[in-house]
Coordinates of C-alpha atoms in Angstrom, one line a residue:
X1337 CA 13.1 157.9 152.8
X1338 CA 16.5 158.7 154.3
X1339 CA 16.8 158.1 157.8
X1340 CA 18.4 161.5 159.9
X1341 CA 22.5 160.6 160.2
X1342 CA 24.4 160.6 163.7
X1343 CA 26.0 163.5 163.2
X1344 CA 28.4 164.6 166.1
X1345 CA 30.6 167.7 167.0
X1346 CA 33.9 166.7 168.4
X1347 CA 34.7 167.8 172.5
X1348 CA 38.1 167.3 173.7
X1349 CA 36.6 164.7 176.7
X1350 CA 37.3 160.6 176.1
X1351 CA 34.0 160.4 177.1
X1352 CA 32.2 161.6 174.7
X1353 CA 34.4 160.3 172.0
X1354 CA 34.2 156.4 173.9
X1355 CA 30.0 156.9 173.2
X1356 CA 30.7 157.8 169.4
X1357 CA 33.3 154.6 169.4
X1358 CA 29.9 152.6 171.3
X1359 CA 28.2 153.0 168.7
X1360 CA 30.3 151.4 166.3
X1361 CA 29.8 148.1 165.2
X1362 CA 33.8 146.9 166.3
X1363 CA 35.5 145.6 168.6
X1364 CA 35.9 147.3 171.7
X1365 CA 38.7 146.4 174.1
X1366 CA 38.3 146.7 178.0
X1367 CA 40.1 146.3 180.5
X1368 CA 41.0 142.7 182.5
X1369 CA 39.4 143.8 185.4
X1370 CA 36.0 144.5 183.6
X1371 CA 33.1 142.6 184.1
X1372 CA 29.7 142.2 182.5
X1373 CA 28.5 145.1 184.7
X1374 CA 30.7 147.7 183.3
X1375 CA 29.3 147.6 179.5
X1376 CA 27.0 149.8 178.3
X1377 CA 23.4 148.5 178.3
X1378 CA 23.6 149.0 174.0
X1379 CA 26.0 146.1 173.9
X1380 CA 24.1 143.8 172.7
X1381 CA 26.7 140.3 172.6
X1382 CA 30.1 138.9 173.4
X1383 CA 32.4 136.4 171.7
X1384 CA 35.7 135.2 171.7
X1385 CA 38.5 136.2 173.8
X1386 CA 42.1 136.7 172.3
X1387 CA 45.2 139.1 172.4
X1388 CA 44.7 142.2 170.6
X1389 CA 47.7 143.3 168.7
X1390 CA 48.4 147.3 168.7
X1391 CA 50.8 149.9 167.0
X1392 CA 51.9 152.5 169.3
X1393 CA 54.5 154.8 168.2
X1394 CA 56.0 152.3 165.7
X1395 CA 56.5 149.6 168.7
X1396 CA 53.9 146.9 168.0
X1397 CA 52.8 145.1 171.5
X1398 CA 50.2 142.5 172.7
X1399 CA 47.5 144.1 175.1
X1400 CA 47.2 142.2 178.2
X1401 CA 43.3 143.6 178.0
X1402 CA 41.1 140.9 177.3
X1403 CA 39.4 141.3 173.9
X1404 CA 34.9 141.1 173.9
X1405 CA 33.7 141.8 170.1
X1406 CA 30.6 143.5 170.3
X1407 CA 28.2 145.2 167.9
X1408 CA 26.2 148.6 169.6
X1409 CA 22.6 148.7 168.5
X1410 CA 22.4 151.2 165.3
X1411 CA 20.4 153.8 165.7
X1412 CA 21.6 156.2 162.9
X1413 CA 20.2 153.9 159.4
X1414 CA 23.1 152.0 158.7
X1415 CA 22.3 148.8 157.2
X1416 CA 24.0 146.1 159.1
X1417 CA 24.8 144.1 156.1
X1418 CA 25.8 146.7 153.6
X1419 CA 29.6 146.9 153.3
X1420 CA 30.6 150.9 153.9
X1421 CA 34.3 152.1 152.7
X1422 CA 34.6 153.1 156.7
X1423 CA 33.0 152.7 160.1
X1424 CA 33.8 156.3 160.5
X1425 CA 34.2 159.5 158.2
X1426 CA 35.1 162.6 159.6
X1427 CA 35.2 165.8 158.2
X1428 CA 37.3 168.5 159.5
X1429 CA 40.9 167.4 160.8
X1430 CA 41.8 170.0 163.3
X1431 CA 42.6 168.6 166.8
X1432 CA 39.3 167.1 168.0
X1433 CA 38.7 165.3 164.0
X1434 CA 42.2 164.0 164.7
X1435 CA 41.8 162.7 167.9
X1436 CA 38.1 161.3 167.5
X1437 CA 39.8 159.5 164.1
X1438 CA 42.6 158.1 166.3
X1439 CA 40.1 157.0 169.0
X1440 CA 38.3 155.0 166.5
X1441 CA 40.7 153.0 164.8
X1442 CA 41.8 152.2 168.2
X1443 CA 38.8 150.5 169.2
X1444 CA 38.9 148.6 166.1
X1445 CA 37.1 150.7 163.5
X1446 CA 38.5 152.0 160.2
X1447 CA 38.6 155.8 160.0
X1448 CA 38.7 158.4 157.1
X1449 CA 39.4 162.3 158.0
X1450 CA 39.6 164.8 155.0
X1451 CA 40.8 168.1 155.4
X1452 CA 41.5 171.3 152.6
X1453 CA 45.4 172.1 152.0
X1454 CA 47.3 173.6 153.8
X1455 CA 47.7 177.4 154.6
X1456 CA 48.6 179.9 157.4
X1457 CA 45.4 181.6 156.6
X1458 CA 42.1 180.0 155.8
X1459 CA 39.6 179.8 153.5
X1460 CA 37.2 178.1 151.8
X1461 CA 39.9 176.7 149.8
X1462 CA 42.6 176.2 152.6
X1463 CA 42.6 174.9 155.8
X1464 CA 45.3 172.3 156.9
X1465 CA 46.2 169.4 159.0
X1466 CA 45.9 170.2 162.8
X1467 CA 43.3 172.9 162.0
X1468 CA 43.2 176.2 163.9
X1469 CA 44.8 175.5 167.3
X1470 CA 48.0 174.4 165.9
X1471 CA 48.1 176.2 162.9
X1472 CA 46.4 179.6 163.6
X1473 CA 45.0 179.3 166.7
X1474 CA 46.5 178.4 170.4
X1475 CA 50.0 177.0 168.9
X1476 CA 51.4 180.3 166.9
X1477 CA 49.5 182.3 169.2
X1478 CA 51.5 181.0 172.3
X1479 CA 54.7 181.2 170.5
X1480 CA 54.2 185.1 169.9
X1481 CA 53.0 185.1 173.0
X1482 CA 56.3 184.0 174.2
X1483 CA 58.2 186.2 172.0
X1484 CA 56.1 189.2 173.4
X1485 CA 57.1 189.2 177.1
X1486 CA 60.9 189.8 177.0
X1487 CA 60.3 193.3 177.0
X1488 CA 58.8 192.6 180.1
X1489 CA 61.4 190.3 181.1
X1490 CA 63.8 193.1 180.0
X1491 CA 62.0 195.5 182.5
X1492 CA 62.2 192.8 185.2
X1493 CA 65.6 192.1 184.8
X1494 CA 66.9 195.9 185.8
X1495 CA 66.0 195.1 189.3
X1496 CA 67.8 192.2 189.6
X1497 CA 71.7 193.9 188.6
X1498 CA 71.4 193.5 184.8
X1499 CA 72.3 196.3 183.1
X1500 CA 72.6 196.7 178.9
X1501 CA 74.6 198.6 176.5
X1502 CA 72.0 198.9 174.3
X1503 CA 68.6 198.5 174.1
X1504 CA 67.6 194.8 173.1
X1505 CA 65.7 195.6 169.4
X1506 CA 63.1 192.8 168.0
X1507 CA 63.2 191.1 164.4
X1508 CA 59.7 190.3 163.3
X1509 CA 60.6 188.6 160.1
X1510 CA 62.8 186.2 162.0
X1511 CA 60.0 185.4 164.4
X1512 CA 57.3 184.6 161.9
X1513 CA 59.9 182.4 159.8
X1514 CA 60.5 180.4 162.6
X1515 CA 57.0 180.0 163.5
X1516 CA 55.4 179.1 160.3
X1517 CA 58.3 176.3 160.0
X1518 CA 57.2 174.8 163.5
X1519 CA 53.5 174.9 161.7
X1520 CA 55.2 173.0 158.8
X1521 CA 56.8 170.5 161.3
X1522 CA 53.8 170.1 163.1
X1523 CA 51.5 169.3 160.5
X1524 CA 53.6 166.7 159.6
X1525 CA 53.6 165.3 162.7
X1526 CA 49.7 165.2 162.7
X1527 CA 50.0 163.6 159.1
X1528 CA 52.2 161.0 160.8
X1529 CA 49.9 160.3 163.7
X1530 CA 47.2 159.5 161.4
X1531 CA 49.1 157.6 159.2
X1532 CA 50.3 155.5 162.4
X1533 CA 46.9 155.0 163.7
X1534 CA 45.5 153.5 159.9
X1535 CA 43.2 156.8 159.5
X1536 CA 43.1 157.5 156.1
X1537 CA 44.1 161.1 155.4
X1538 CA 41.9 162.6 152.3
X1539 CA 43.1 166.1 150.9
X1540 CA 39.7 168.1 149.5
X1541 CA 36.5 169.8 151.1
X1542 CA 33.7 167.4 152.3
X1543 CA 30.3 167.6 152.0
X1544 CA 27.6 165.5 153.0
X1545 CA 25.4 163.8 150.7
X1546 CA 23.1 161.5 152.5
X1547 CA 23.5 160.1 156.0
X1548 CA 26.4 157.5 155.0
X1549 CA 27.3 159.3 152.1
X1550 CA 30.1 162.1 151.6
X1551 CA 31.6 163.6 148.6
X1552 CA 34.9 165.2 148.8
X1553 CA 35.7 167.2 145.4
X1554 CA 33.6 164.8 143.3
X1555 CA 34.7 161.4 144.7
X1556 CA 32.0 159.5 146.5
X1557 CA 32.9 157.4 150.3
X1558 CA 30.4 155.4 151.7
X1559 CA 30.6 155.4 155.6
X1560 CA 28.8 154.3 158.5
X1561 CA 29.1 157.3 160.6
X1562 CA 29.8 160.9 160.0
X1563 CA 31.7 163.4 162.0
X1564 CA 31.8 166.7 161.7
X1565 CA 34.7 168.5 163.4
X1566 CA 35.1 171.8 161.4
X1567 CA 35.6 174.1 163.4
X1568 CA 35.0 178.3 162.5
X1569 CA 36.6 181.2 161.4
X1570 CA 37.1 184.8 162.6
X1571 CA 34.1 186.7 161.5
X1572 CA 34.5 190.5 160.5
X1573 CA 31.1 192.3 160.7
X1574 CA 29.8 194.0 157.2
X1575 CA 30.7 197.7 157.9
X1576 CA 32.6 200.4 155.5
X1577 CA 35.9 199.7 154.6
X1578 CA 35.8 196.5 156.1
X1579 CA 38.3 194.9 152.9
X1580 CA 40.7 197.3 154.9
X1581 CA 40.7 195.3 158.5
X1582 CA 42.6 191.8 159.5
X1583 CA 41.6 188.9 161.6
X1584 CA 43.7 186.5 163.9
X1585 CA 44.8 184.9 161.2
X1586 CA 46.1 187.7 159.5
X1587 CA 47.6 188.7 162.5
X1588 CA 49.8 185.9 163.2
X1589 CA 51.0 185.9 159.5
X1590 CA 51.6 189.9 159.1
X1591 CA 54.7 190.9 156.6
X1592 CA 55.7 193.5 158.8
X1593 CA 54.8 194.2 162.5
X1594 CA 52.2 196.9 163.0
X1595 CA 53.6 200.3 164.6
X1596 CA 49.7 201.5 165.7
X1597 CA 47.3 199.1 166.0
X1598 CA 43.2 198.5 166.6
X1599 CA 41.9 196.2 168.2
X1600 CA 38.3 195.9 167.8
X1601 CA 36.6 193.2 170.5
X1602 CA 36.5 192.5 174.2
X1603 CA 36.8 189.2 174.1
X1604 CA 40.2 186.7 175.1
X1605 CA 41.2 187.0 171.5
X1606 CA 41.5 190.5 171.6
X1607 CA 43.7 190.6 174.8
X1608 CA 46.3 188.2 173.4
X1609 CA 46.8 190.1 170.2
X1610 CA 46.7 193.4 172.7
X1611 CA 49.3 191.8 174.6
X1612 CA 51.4 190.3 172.2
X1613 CA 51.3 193.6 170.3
X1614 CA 52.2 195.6 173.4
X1615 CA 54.8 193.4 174.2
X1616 CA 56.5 194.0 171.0
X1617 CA 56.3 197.9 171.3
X1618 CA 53.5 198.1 169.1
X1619 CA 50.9 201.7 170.2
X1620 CA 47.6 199.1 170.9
X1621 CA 44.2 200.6 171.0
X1622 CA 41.2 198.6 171.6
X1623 CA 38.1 198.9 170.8
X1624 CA 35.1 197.9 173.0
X1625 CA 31.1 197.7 172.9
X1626 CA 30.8 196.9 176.4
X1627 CA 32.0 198.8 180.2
X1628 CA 34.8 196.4 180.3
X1629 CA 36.6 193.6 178.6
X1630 CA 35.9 189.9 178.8
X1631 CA 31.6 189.3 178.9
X1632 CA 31.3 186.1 180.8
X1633 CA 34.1 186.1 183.0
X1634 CA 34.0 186.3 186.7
X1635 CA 33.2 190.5 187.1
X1636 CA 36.7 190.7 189.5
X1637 CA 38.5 189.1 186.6
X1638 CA 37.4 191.4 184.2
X1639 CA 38.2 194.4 186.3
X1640 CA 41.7 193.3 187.6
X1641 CA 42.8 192.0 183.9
X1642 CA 41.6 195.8 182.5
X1643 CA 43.6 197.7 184.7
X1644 CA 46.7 195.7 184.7
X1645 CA 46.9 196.1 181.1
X1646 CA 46.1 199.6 181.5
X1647 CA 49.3 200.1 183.3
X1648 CA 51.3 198.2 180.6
X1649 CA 50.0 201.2 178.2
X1650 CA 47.4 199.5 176.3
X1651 CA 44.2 201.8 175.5
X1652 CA 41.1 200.7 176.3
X1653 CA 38.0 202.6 174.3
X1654 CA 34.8 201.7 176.1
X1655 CA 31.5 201.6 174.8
X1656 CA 32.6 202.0 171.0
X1657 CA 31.0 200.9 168.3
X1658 CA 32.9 200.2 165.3
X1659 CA 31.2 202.0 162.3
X1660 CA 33.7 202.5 159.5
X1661 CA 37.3 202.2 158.2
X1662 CA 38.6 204.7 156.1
X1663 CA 42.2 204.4 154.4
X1664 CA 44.0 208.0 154.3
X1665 CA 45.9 209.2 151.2
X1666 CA 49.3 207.7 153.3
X1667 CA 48.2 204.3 153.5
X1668 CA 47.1 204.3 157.3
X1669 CA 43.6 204.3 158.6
X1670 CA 40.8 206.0 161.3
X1671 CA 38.6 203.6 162.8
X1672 CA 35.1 206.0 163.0
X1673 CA 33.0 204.6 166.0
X1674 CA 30.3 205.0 167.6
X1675 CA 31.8 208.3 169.8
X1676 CA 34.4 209.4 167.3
X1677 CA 36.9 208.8 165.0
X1678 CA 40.8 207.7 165.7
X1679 CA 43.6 207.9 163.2
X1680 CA 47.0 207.3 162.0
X1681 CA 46.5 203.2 162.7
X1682 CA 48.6 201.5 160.3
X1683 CA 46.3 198.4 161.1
X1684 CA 43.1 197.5 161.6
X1685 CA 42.3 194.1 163.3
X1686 CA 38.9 193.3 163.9
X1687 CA 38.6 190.2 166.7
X1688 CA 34.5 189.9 167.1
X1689 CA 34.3 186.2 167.4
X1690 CA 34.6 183.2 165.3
X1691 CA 31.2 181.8 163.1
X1692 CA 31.2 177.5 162.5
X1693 CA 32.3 176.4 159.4
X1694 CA 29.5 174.4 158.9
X1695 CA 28.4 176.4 155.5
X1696 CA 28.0 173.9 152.3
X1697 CA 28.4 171.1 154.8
X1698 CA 25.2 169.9 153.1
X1699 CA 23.8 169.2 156.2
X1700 CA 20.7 170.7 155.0
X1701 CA 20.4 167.4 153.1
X1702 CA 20.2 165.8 155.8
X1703 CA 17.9 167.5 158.6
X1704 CA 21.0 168.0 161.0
X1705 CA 19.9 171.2 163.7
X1706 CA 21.7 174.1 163.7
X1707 CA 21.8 176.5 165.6
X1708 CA 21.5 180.5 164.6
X1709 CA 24.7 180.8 164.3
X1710 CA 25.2 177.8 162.3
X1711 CA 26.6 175.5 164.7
X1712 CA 25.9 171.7 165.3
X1713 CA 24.1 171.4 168.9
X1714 CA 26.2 169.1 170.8
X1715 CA 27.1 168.4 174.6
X1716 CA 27.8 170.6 177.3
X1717 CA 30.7 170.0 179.4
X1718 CA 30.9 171.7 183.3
X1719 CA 34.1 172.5 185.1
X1720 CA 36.5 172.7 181.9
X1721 CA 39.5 175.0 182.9
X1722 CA 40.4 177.9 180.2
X1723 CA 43.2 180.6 179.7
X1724 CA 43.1 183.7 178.3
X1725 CA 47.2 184.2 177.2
X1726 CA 47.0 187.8 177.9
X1727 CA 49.5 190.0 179.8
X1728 CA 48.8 189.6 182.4
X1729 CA 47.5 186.2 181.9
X1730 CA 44.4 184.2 183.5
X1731 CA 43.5 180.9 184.3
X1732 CA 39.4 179.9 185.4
X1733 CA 37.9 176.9 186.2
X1734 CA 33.8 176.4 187.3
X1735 CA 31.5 179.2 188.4
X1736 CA 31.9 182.7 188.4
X1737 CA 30.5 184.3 190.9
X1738 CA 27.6 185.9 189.9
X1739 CA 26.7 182.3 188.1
X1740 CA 27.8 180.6 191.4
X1741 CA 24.7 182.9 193.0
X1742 CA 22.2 182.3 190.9
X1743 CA 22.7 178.5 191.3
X1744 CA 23.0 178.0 194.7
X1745 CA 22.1 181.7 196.6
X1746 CA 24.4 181.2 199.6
X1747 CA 28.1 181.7 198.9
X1748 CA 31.0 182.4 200.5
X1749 CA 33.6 184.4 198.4
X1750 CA 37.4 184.3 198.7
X1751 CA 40.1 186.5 197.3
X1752 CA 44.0 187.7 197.2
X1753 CA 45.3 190.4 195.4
X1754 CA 48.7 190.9 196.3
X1755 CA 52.8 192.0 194.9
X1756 CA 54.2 189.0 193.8
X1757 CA 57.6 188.3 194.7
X1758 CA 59.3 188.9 191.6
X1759 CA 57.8 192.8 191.4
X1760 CA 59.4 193.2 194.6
X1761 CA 62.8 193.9 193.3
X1762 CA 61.7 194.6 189.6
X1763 CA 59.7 197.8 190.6
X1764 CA 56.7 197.1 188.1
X1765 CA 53.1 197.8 189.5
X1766 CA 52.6 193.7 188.7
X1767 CA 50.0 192.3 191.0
X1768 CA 48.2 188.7 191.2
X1769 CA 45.0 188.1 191.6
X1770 CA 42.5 185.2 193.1
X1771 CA 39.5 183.9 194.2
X1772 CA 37.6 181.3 195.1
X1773 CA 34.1 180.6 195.2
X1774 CA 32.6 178.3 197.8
X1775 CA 29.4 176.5 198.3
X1776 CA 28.0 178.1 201.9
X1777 CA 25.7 174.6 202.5
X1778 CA 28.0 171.9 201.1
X1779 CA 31.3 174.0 201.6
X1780 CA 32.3 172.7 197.6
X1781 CA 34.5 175.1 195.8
X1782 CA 32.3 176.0 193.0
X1783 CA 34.6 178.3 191.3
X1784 CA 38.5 179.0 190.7
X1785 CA 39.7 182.2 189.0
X1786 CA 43.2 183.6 189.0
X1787 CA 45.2 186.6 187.0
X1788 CA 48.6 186.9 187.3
X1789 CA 51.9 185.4 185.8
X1790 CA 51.6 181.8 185.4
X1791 CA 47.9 181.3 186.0
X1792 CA 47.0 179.0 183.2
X1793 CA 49.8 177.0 184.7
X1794 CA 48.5 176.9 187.9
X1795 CA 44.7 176.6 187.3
X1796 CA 45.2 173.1 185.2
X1797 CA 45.9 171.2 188.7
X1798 CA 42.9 173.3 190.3
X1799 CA 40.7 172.1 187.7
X1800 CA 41.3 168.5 188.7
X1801 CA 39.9 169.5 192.4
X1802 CA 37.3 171.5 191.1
X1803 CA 36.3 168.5 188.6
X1804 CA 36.5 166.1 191.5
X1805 CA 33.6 168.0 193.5
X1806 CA 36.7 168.7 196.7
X1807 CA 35.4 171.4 199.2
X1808 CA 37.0 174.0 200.7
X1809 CA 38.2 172.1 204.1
X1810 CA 40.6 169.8 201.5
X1811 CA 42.1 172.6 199.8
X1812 CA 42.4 174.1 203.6
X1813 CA 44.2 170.9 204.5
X1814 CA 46.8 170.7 201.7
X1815 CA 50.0 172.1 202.2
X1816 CA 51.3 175.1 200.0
X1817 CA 54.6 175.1 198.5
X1818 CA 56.3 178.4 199.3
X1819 CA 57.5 180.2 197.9
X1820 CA 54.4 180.2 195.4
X1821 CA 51.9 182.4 194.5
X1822 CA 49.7 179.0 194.2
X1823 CA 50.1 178.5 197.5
X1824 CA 47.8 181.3 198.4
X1825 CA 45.0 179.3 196.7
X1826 CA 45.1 177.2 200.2
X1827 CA 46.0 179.4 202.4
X1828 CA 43.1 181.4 202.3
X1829 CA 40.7 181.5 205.4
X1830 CA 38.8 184.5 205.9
X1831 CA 35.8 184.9 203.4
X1832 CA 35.8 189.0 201.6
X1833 CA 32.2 188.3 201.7
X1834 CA 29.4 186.3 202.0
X1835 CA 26.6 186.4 200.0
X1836 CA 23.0 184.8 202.0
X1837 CA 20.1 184.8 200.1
X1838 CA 16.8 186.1 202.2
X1839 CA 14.3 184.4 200.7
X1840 CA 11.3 187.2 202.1
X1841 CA 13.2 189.8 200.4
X1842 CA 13.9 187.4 197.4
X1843 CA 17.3 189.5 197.2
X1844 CA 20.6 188.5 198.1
X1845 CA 22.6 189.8 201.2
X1846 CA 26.2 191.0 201.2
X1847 CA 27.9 191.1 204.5
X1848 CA 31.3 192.6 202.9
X1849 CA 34.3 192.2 205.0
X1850 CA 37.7 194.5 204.2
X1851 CA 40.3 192.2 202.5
X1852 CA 43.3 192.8 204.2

């Protein structure tokens, strides 16, 4: 009877990958300064101890680490003494198969990724090296992203004494040339990476066949381990007309740049194609089920991000349901809802989350759980700093504050809203805005949330302090640099309201004070 495989989901954390490397039967390198105390209690001996020799960006180098050859207890059926084609096979080599392959061989194991071909858009046929981030995800995203705010910048800039004879104008085609031959360059440089670290690179769709066994496109590799790191893909729901809508990765690959576009979802997807359209003077509708944008956000977030991109002329349809596309005799297209119908759009983009890619995995064969939406339950990370690029753009690390209440009860809340320097001279109604959430009994700072320019910027060094456990008297006693708007994040004192829980009420007390 088969035995049920270690099957793991790749997180970005070393961590978690140096407990998949643990539990490889290699060599594991530690530092000199290790002792017997710091292995894990699966180690089960030690042996010889000898310079390890390393490749590291084509420079080859002897470790001054000392060098212990263990073997991890196996707890996923592999047969000590059968020989596998690879300690490790992954399947999927976006950024975390990549990584996890890399971390591998560097402990000593040997590594095989496979991945589909490569394409702008995917598919069941067509995927890529470097996966969604860097080839439809956070990587072209960013770049349009970038391209997006010089009208903006443009606005800005009149404040300041530049003046222009003519209006700037915008070439779309230029802009998605250059971008899709960064993807090209990049992909290369992933290919290279692996190549460099001994991971085999295999081109084809893997599927699972027993719990050491993988197939990809007929040809059969045995393997200790298995990892799957597929990843998902935009999901459009099953309404009318819905052969007539685009997804993200449409979007980032369009012929020709939309003139009126709608944007069905709430979520941070739908805000950075919102913004990036916007920004490149594209009419941008979207689309909404809930009261506002952004479920799961901190509620000021989601309030402060809606009305800022309000004022930058995006329209915001509320509590519409998306019930059919219909394409008009002129090519463009209504979007019926839920409280009406909209036309004229000459696009359609639908951004109502992502579904795993875990179909035909053949993990079925196997007895791997999935969840209901078909992903692989894996481990939970706390504190992990995000950004959503919109315009304006936010950065969040920890609690929001209703979670932050139902965790602890007694919190004291924090926040700024405020001009920022720059809109001082430019004129534009830009505003920043931040908070932080604080532990009223231990005085840790549960929860860090900003919206304004530069936010995802500033939020990565907050999510060290946060991640560190620091409480609001350190960030009180660090020094701001000024002129920032990060500076405010230590430089606030007065609470705009703390929240006691009364326990005979079993409800939670507000004493509000007026921000100033």
């Amino acid at each position: 009877m088969a035995s049920t495989p270690k099957l793991t989901t790749t997180i970005s954390s070393s961590p978690s990958l140096q407990i998949l490397c643990r539990k490889l039967p290699i060599a594991i390198n530690l530092p000199s300064s290790s002792t017997s105390r710091s292995l894990p209690k699966t180690l089960s001996h030690l042996s010889s101890l000898r310079p390890r020799v390393a490749s590291v960006s084509n420079h080859r180098y002897y470790s001054s680490s000392r060098r212990f050859s263990v073997r991890a207890q196996n707890d996923n059926g592999a047969d000590s003494d059968r020989h596998y084609d690879f300690d490790l096979f992954t399947i999927g080599a976006g950024s975390g198969g990549v990584r996890a392959s890399r971390f591998a061989t560097s402990y000593g194991a040997s590594a095989a990724v496979c991945e589909l071909p490569f394409s702008t858009i995917s598919s069941d046929t067509a995927g890529g090296v470097g996966g969604t981030c860097v080839l439809r995800g956070c990587v072209p995203k960013k770049l349009l992203v970038y391209a997006s705010k010089y009208t903006h910048e443009f606005e800005d800039s009149h404040g300041f004494g530049w003046k222009y004879d003519t209006e700037p104008s915008h070439d779309w085609s230029t802009l998605i040339a250059n971008k899709n031959a960064e993807l090209q360059r990049l992909t290369g440089i992933y290919k290279n990476i692996l190549n460099n670290a001994n991971v085999k690179l295999i081109e084809g769709r893997g599927k699972v066949i027993d719990p050491h066994t993988v197939d990809v496109d007929g040809k059969i590799y045995t393997t200790r381990n298995i990892l799957i790191a597929v990843g998902g893909r935009p999901f459009i729901p099953d309404i009318p007309g819905r052969e007539f809508a685009i997804d993200s990765d449409a979007a980032l690959d369009l012929p020709s740049k939309p003139k009126k576009i709608a944007i069905v979802g709430g979520g941070y997807i739908a805000l950075e194609f919102a913004g990036i359209f916007n920004g490149l003077n594209s009419e941008v509708h979207v689309f909404i089920r809930q009261k506002k944008v952004l479920r799961g956000f901190d509620e000021d977030v989601r309030d402060f991000v809606g009305e800022q991109m309000s004022l930058r002329g995006i329209e915001f349809h509320t509590e519409e349901s998306p019930e059919a596309i219909i394409k008009a005799g002129d090519g463009s297209f209504s979007l019926k809802t839920s409280k009406g119908t909209v036309d004229g759009f000459s696009h359609v983009m639908f951004a109502t989350g992502r579904k795993p890619n875990t179909k035909n995995l053949g993990l079925e064969n196997v007895g791997v759980k999935l969840a209901k939406n078909g992903a692989i339950e894996n481990i939970k990370q706390l504190a992990v700093p995000c950004a959503v690029f919109a315009q304006p753009p936010i950065g969040t690390v920890g609690l929001t504050e209703e979670q932050a209440i139902e965790q602890y009860g007694d919190i004291d809340v924090f926040t700024s809203n405020f001009k920022p320097l720059k809109a001082t001279l430019s004129g534009l109604p830009d505003r920043v805005f931040m908070k932080l959430i604080v532990c009223a009994n231990t005085n840790k700072v549960l929860g860090v949330h900003m919206c304004g320019e530069d936010s995802p910027e500033i939020i990565q060094g907050f999510g060290v302090a946060v991640k560190a456990g620091l409480t609001k008297a350190d960030f009180d006693a660090t020094v701001g640099v000024h002129p920032t708007a990060a500076e405010e994040f230590v430089t606030m004192r007065t609470p705009t309201r703390k929240i006691r829980k009364e326990s005979s009420e079993g409800k939670a007390n507000v004493e509000a004070k007026t921000a100033v």
